[in-house]
Coordinates of C-alpha atoms in Angstrom, one line a residue:
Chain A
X1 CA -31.8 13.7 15.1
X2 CA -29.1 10.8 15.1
X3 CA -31.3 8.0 14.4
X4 CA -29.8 7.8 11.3
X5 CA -26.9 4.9 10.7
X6 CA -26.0 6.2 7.0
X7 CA -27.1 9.3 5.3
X8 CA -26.4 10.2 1.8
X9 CA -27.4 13.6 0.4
X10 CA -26.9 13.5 -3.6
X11 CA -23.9 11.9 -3.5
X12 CA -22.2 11.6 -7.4
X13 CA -19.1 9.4 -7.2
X14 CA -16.5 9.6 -9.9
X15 CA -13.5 8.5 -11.1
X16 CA -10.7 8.8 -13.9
X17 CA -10.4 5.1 -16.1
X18 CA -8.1 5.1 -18.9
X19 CA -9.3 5.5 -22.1
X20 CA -8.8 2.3 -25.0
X21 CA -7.7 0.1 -22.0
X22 CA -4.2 2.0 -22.0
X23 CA -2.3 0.1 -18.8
X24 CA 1.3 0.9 -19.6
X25 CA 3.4 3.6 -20.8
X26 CA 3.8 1.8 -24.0
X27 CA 0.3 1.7 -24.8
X28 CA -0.1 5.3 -23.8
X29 CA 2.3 6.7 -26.0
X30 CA 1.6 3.9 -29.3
X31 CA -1.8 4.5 -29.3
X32 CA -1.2 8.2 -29.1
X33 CA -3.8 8.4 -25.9
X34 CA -2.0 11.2 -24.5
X35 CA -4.5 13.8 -25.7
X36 CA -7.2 12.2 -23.3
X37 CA -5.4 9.7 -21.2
X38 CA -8.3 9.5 -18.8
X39 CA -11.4 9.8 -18.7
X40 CA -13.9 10.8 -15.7
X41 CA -16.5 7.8 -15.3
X42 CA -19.4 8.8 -13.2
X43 CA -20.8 5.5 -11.1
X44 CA -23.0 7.2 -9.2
X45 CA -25.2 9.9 -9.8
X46 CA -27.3 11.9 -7.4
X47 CA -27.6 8.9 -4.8
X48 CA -30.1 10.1 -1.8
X49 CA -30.6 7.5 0.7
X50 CA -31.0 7.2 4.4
X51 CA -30.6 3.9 6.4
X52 CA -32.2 4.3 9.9
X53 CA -29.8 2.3 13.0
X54 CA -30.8 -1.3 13.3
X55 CA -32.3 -1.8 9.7
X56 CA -30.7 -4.7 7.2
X57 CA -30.5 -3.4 3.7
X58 CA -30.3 -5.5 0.9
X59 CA -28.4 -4.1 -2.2
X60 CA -29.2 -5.6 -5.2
X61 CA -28.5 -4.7 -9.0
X62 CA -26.8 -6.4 -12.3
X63 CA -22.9 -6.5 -11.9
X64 CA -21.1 -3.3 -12.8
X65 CA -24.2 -0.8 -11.0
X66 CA -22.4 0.5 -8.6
X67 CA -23.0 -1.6 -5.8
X68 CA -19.9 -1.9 -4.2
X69 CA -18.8 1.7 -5.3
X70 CA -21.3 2.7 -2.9
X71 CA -20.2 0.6 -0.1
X72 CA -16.9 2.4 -0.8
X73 CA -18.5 5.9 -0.1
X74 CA -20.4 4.7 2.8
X75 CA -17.0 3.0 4.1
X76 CA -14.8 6.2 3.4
X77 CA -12.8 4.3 1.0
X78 CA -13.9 6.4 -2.0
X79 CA -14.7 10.6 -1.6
X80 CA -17.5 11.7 -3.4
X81 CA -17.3 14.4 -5.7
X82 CA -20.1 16.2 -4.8
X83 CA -22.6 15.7 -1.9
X84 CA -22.8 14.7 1.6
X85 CA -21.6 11.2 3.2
X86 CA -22.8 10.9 6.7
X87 CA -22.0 8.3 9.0
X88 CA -22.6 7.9 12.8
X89 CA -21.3 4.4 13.2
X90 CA -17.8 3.3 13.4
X91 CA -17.2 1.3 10.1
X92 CA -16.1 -2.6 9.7
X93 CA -13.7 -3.7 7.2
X94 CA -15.7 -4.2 3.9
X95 CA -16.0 -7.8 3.8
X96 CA -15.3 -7.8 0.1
X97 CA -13.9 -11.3 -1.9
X98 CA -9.9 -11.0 -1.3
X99 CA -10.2 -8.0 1.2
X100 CA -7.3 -7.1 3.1
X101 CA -5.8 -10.9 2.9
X102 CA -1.9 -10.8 2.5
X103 CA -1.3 -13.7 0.2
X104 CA 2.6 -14.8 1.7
X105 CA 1.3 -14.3 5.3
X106 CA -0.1 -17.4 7.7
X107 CA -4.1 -17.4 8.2
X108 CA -2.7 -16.2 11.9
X109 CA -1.2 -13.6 10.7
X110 CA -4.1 -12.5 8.2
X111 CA -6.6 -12.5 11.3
X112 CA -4.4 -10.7 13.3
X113 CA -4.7 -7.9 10.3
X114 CA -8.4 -8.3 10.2
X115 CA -9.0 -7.9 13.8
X116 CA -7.1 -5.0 14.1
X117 CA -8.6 -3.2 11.2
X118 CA -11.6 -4.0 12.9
X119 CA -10.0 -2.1 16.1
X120 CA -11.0 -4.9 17.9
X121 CA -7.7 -6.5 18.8
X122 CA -5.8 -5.9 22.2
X123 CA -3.2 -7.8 23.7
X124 CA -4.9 -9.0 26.7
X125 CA -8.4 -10.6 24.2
X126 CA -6.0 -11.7 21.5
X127 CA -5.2 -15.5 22.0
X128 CA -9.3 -15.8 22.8
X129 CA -10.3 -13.6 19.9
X130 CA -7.8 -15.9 17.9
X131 CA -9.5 -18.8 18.9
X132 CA -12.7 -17.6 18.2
X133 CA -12.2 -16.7 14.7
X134 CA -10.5 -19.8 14.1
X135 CA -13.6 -21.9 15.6
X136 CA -16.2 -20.2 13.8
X137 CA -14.2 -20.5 10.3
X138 CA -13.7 -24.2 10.8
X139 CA -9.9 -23.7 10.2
X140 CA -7.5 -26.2 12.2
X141 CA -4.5 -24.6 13.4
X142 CA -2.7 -26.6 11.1
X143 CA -4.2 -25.0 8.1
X144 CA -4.0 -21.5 9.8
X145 CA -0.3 -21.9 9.9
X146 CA 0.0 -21.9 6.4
X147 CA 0.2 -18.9 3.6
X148 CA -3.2 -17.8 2.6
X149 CA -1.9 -18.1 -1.0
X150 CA -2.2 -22.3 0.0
X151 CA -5.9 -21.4 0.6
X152 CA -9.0 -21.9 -1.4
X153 CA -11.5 -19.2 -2.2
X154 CA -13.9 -20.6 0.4
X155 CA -11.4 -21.2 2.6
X156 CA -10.3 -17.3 2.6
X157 CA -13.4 -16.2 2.5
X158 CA -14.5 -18.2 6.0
X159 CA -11.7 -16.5 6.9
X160 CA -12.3 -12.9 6.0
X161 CA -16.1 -13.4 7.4
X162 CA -14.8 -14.8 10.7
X163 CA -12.6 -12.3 11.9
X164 CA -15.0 -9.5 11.1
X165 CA -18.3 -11.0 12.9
X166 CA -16.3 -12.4 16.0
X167 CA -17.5 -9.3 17.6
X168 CA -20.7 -7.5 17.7
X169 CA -20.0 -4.8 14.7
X170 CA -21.9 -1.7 14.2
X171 CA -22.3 -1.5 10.7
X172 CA -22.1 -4.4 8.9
X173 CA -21.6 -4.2 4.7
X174 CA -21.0 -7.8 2.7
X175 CA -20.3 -8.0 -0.2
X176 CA -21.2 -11.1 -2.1
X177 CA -18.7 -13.1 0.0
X178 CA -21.0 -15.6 1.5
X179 CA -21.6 -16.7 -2.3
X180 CA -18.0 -18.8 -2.5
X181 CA -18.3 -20.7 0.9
X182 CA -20.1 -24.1 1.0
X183 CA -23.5 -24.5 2.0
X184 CA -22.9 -25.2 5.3
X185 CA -21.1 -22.7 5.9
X186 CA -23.6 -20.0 4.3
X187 CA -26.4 -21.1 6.7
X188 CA -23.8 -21.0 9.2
X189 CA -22.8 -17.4 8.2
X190 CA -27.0 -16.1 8.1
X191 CA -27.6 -17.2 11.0
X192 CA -24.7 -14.9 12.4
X193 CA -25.8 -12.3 10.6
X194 CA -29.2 -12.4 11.7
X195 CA -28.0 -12.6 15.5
X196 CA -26.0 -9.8 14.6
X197 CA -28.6 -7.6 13.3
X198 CA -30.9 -9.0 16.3
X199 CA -28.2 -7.1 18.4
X200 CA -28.6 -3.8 16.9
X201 CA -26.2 -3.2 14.3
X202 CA -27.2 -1.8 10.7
X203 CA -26.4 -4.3 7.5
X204 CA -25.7 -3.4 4.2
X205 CA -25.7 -6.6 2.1
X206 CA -25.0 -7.1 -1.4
X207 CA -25.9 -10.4 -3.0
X208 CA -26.9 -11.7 -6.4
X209 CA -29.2 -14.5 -4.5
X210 CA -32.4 -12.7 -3.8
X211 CA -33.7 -15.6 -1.7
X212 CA -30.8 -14.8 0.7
X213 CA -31.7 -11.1 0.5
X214 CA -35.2 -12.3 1.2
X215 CA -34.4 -14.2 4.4
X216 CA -32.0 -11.3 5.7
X217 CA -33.5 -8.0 5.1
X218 CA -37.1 -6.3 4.9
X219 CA -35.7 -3.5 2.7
X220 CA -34.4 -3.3 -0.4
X221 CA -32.4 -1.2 -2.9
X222 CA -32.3 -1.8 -6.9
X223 CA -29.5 0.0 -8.1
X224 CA -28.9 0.5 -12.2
X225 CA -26.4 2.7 -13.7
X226 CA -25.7 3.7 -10.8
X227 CA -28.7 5.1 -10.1
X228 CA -31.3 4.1 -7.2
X229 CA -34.6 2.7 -9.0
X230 CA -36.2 1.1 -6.5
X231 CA -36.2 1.1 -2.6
X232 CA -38.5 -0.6 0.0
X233 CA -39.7 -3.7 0.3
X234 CA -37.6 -6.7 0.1
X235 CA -40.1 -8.8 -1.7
X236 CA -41.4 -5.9 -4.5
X237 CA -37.2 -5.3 -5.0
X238 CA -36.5 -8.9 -5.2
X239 CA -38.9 -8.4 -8.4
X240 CA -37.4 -5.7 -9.6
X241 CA -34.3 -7.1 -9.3
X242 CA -35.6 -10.6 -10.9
X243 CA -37.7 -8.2 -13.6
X244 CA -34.4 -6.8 -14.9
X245 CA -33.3 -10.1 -16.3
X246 CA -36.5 -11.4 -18.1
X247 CA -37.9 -8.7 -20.1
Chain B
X1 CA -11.5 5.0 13.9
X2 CA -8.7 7.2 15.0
X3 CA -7.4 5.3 18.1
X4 CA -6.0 1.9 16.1
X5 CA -4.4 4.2 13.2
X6 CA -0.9 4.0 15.4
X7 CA -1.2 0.6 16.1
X8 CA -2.4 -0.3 12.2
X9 CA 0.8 1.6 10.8
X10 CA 2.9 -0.7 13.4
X11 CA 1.7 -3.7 12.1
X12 CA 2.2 -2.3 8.7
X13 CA 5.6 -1.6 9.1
X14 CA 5.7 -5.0 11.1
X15 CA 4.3 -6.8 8.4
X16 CA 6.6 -5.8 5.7
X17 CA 9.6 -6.5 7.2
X18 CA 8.1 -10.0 7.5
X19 CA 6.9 -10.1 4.7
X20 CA 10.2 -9.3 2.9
X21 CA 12.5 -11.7 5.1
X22 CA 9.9 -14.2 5.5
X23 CA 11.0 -18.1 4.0
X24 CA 14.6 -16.9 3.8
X25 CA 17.3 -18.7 5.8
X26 CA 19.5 -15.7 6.3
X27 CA 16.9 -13.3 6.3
X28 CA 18.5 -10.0 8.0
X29 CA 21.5 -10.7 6.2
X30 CA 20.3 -11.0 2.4
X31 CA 20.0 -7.2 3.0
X32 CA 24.0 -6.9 3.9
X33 CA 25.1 -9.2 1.7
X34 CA 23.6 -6.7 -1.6
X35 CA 26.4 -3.5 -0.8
X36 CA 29.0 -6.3 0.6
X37 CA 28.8 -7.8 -2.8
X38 CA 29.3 -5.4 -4.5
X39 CA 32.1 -4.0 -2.2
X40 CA 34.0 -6.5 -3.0
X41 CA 33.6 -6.2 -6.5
X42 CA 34.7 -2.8 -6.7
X43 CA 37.8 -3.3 -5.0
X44 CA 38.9 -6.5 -6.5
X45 CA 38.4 -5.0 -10.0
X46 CA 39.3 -1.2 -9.1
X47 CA 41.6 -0.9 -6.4
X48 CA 44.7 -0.7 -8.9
X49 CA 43.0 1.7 -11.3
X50 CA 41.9 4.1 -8.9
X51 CA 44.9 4.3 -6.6
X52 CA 44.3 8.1 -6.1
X53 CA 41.8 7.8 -3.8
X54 CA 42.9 7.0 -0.5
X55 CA 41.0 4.3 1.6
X56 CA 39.2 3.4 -1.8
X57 CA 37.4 0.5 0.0
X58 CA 35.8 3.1 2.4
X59 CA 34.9 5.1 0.0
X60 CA 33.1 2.8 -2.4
X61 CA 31.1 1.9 1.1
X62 CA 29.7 4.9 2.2
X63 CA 28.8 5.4 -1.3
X64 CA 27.1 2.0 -2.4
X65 CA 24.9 2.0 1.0
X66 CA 23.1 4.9 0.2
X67 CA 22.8 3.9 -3.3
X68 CA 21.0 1.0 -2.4
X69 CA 19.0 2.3 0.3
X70 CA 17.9 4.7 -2.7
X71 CA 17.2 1.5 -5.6
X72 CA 15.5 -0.9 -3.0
X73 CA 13.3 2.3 -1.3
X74 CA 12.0 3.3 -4.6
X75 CA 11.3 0.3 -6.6
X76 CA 9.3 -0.9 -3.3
X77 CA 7.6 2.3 -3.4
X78 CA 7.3 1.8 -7.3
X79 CA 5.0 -1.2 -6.3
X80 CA 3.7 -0.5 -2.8
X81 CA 0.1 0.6 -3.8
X82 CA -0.3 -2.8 -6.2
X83 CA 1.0 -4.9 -3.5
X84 CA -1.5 -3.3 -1.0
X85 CA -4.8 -3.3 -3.2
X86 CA -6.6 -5.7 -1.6
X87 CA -6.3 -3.4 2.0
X88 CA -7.0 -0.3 -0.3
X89 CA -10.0 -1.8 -1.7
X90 CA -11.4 -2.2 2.2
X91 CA -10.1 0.2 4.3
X92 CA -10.4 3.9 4.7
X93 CA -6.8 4.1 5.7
X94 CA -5.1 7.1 4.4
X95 CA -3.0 5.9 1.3
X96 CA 0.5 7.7 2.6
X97 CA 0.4 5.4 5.8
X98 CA 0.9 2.5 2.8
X99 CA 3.7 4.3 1.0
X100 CA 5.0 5.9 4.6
X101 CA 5.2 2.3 6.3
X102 CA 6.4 0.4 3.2
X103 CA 9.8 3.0 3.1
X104 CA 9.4 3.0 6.9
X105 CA 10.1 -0.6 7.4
X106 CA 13.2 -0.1 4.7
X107 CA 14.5 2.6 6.6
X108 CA 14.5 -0.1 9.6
X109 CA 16.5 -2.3 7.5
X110 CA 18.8 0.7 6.2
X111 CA 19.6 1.4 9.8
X112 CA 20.5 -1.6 11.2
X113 CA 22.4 -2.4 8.1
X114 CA 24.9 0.7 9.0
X115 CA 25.5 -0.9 12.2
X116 CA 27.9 -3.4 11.1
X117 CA 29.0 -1.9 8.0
X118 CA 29.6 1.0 10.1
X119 CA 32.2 -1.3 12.2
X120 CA 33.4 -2.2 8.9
X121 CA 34.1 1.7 8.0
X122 CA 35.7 2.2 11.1
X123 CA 37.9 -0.5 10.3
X124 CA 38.3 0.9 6.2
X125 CA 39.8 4.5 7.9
X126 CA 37.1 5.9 9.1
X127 CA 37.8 8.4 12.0
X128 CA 35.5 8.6 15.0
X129 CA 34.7 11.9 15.8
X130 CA 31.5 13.5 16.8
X131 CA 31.1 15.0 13.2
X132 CA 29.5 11.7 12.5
X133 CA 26.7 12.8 14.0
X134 CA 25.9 14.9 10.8
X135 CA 24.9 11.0 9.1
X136 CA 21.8 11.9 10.9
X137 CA 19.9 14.9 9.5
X138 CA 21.9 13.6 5.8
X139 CA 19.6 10.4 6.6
X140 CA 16.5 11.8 7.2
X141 CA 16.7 14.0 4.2
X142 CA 17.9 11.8 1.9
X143 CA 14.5 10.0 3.2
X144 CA 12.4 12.2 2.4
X145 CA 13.9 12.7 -0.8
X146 CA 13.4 8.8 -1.5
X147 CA 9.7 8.9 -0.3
X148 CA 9.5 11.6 -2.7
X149 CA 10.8 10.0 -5.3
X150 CA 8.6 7.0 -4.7
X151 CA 5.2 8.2 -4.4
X152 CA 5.9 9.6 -7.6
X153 CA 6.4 6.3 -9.2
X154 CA 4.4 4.4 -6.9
X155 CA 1.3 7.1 -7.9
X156 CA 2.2 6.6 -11.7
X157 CA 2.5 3.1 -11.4
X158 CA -1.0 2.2 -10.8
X159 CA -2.3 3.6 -13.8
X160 CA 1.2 2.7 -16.2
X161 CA 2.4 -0.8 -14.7
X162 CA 5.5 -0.5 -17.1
X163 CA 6.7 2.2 -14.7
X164 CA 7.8 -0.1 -12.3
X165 CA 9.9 -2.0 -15.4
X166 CA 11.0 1.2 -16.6
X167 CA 12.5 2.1 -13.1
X168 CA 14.5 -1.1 -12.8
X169 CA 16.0 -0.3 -15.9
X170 CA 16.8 2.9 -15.0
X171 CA 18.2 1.9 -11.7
X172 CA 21.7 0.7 -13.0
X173 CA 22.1 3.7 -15.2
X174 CA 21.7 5.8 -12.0
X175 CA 24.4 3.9 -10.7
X176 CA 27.1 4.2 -13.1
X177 CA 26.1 7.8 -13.6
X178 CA 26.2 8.2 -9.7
X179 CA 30.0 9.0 -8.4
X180 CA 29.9 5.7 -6.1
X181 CA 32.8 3.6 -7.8
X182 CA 34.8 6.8 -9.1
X183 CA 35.3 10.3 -8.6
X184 CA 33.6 12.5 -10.4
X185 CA 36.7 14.5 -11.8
X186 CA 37.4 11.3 -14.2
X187 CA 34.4 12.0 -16.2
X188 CA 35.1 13.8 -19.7
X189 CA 34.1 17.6 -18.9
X190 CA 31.7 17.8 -21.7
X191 CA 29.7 14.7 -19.8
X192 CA 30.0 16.2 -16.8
X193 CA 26.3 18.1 -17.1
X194 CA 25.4 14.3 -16.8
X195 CA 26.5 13.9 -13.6
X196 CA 25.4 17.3 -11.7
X197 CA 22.1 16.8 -13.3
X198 CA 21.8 13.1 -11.4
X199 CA 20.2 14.3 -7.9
X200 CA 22.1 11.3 -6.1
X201 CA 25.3 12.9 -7.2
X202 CA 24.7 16.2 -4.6
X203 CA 23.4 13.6 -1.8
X204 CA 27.0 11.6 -2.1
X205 CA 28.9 14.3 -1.8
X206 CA 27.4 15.6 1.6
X207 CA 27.4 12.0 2.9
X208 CA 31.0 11.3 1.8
X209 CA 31.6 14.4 3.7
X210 CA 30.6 12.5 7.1
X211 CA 31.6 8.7 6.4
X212 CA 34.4 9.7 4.0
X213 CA 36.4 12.8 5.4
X214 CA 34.7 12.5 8.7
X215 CA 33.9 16.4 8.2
X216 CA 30.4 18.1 8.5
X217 CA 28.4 18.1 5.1
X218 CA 29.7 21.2 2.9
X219 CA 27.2 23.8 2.8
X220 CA 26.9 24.6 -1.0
X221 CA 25.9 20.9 -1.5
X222 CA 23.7 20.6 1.7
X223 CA 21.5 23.5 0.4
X224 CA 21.3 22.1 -2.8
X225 CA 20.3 18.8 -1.5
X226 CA 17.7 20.5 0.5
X227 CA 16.4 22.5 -2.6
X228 CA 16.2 19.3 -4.3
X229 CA 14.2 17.3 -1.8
X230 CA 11.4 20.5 -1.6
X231 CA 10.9 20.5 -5.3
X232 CA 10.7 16.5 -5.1
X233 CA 8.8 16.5 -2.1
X234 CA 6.1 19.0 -3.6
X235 CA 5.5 17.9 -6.9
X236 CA 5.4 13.9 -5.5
X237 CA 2.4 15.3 -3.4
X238 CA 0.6 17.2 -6.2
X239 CA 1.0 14.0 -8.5
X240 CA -0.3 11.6 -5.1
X241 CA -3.6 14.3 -4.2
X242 CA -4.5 14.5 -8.4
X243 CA -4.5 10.6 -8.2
X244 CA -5.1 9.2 -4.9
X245 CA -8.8 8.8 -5.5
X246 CA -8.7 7.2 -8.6
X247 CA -6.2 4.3 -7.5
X248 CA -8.9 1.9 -6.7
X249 CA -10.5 1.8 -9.7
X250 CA -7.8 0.9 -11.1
X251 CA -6.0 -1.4 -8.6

């Protein structure tokens, strides 16, 4: 059966972190760390989850659950250390805060790297792709000549969001990036979404606004310690999600 | 996926070389004007003290040009996984193609760099002759060598960020320990260890070979050069494989 978008088979994800905050040689040898430099954090333990094609998935837990550690795995960005990651559909770049922006490059330049991360970009559907980005993010070409560094967080992020739903993707995973850009533009941004997901694509989406979740997906995942305690309906996991917060 | 990894790595190489020349006026020619500098340094200050070495200018040339291909190749690598974090963090690109395009788009520069300089030599006393051609396979170890080198540091640098600082220190002790200014015979024999132990040393010699005495690349020193990359080359990728996966969390 390939009906499946994303199937993960108890995936644990790990990696080393420094021990005592040790960033620098210095600190390493002062504080005498070198007996155990690093240490293996686990983020996720034992994740099973299977996301059928054509369903929008809502992601929700406190900050620091795993969250976007698991749209790593899923992604390919991060190897599990046990367990089986499998995807059927080609992958979009993560549209993550910051993501694959080059801070001295134009905004041109920047959608030119987004588009062809997103393997989208040829040389005959360039100059219209461009355009298209450009109109959807509200950018003038004035502003898009300039270095993304001259660019506020909104402003990047319209960006970053633009160049990855120009084109109908097949998996789609955001990550709290809708959160910076003005209202306008969010309602803007849902509605695309929601025609996206209309189209058949699969969503992964990871917000903190559980109203958003609400009017974007019918299932939900609660994610704590970077374990999976809740998944199914939007509405029960929105409670969940509230229920961690006031007890 | 696989289809747009050629054309990604283009654009990466593409985009570094912008990146690096971008908002200068000369551009291209910051990169010449480094060994030129220095060039004329050298000889102003040296010339007279060093009157042994025939064509002195020539030789302080072929030397300085592979120094700093080595200094400007490893301190980018030093940095290249820092400076790409944001692309790491959202793309399942292999991490090599960052460190492979970063030294990539140096090499670029490296190579049509020795183009003029080249003229230059030519005009400094060096003879044409078709043991030139050995620059080529000297090159493209001494690359791999460098991209050794650098994914060491560059792999080391994302979890130590004063390796980077410690590097640049470094650099100009490399230099003065390096033969590029002198020969080698005017260091004090119980110093000499110094010298042999500096892995630069061995790669001069079999590219003053070519440039210098327009001869093909000694043997003795070509294996050892060869040896040298190997050990680099292997122990840069053991460092890279034990680390690769946990760069992002701590990019």
């Amino acid at each position: 059966m390939m009906d499946h978008a994303i199937k993960l088979k108890d995936v644990s994800v790990s990696y080393l972190q420094s021990w005592n905050g040790v960033t620098s040689l210095k600190d390493f040898l002062m504080k005498a760390s070198f007996l155990h430099p690093f240490r293996k954090h686990e983020v996720l333990h034992h994740i099973d989850l299977e996301i059928p094609k054509g369903d929008a998935v809502s992601l929700l837990g406190p900050n620091g659950c795993g969250k976007s550690t698991l749209l790593r795995t899923i992604a390919g960005i991060m190897k599990p250390d046990q367990g089986i990651v499998d995807v059927t559909v080609p992958v979009s770049p993560l549209l993550s805060l910051g993501a694959g922006l080059e801070m001295e490059l134009s905004g041109y330049d920047n959608i030119r790297i987004a588009l062809i991360m997103s393997g989208i970009y040829t040389r005959k559907n360039r100059r219209e792709l461009i355009d298209k980005v450009a109109e959807f993010a509200e950018l003038t070409s004035e502003q898009l000549k300039k270095p993304a560094k001259m660019f506020s967080t909104g402003m990047l992020a319209r960006l970053m969001f633009s160049s990855v739903v120009v084109h109908q993707p097949q998996l789609l995973m955001v990550d709290e990036v809708l959160s910076v850009g003005d209202w306008g533009f969010q309602i803007k941004c849902i509605k695309r979404i929601r025609e996206i997901i209309d189209n058949g694509a699969t969503l992964i989406f990871v917000s903190h606004n559980p109203k958003e979740a609400r009017q974007i997906c019918k299932r939900g995942i609660c994610l704590i310690d970077g374990k999976i305690v809740y998944d199914g309906n939007i509405n029960k996991a929105t409670e969940v999600y509230n229920g961690m917060f006031y007890q | 996926m696989k289809e747009y990894r050629g054309l990604t790595l283009i654009l990466l190489i593409y985009k570094n070389i912008q990146l690096k020349y971008k908002q200068t006026f000369f551009g291209f020619f910051w990169t010449l004007l480094h060994p030129a500098l220095y060039l004329l340094i050298f000889v102003a200050i040296f010339s007279n003290v060093f009157q042994t070495i025939p064509h002195y200018p020539l030789y302080v040339l072929s030397g300085l040009l592979f120094f700093v291909y080595f200094s400007e190749g490893t301190n980018r690598l030093c940095a290249v996984f820092l400076k790409n974090s944001h692309l790491i963090k959202s793309i399942g690109l292999p991490k090599s193609s960052y460190a492979i395009t970063e030294l990539g788009s140096e090499f670029v520069g490296f190579i049509l760099g020795l183009i003029p300089f080249t003229v230059i030599m030519l005009f400094l006393g060096l003879k044409i002759s078709l043991n030139m051609f050995y620059i080529i396979p000297v090159i493209l170890l001494y690359t791999v060598f460098i991209y050794s080198i650098g994914i060491i540091l560059g792999s080391l640098n994302v979890f130590f960020r004063d390796i980077s600082i410690l590097w640049s220190t470094l650099n100009p002790a490399i230099f003065y320990l390096s033969p590029i200014a002198f020969t080698s015979d005017i260091i004090p024999v119980n110093f000499r260890y110094l010298v042999y132990m500096n892995p630069l040393f061995h790669f001069l010699q079999i590219v003053r070979d070519v440039l210098y005495f327009g001869r093909p690349p000694s043997l003795h020193y070509s294996l050892i050069c060869l040896g040298i990359t190997v050990m680099f080359y292997f122990l840069g990728l053991g460092i890279f494989k034990l680390t690769k996966n946990s760069f992002i969390s701590n990019l």
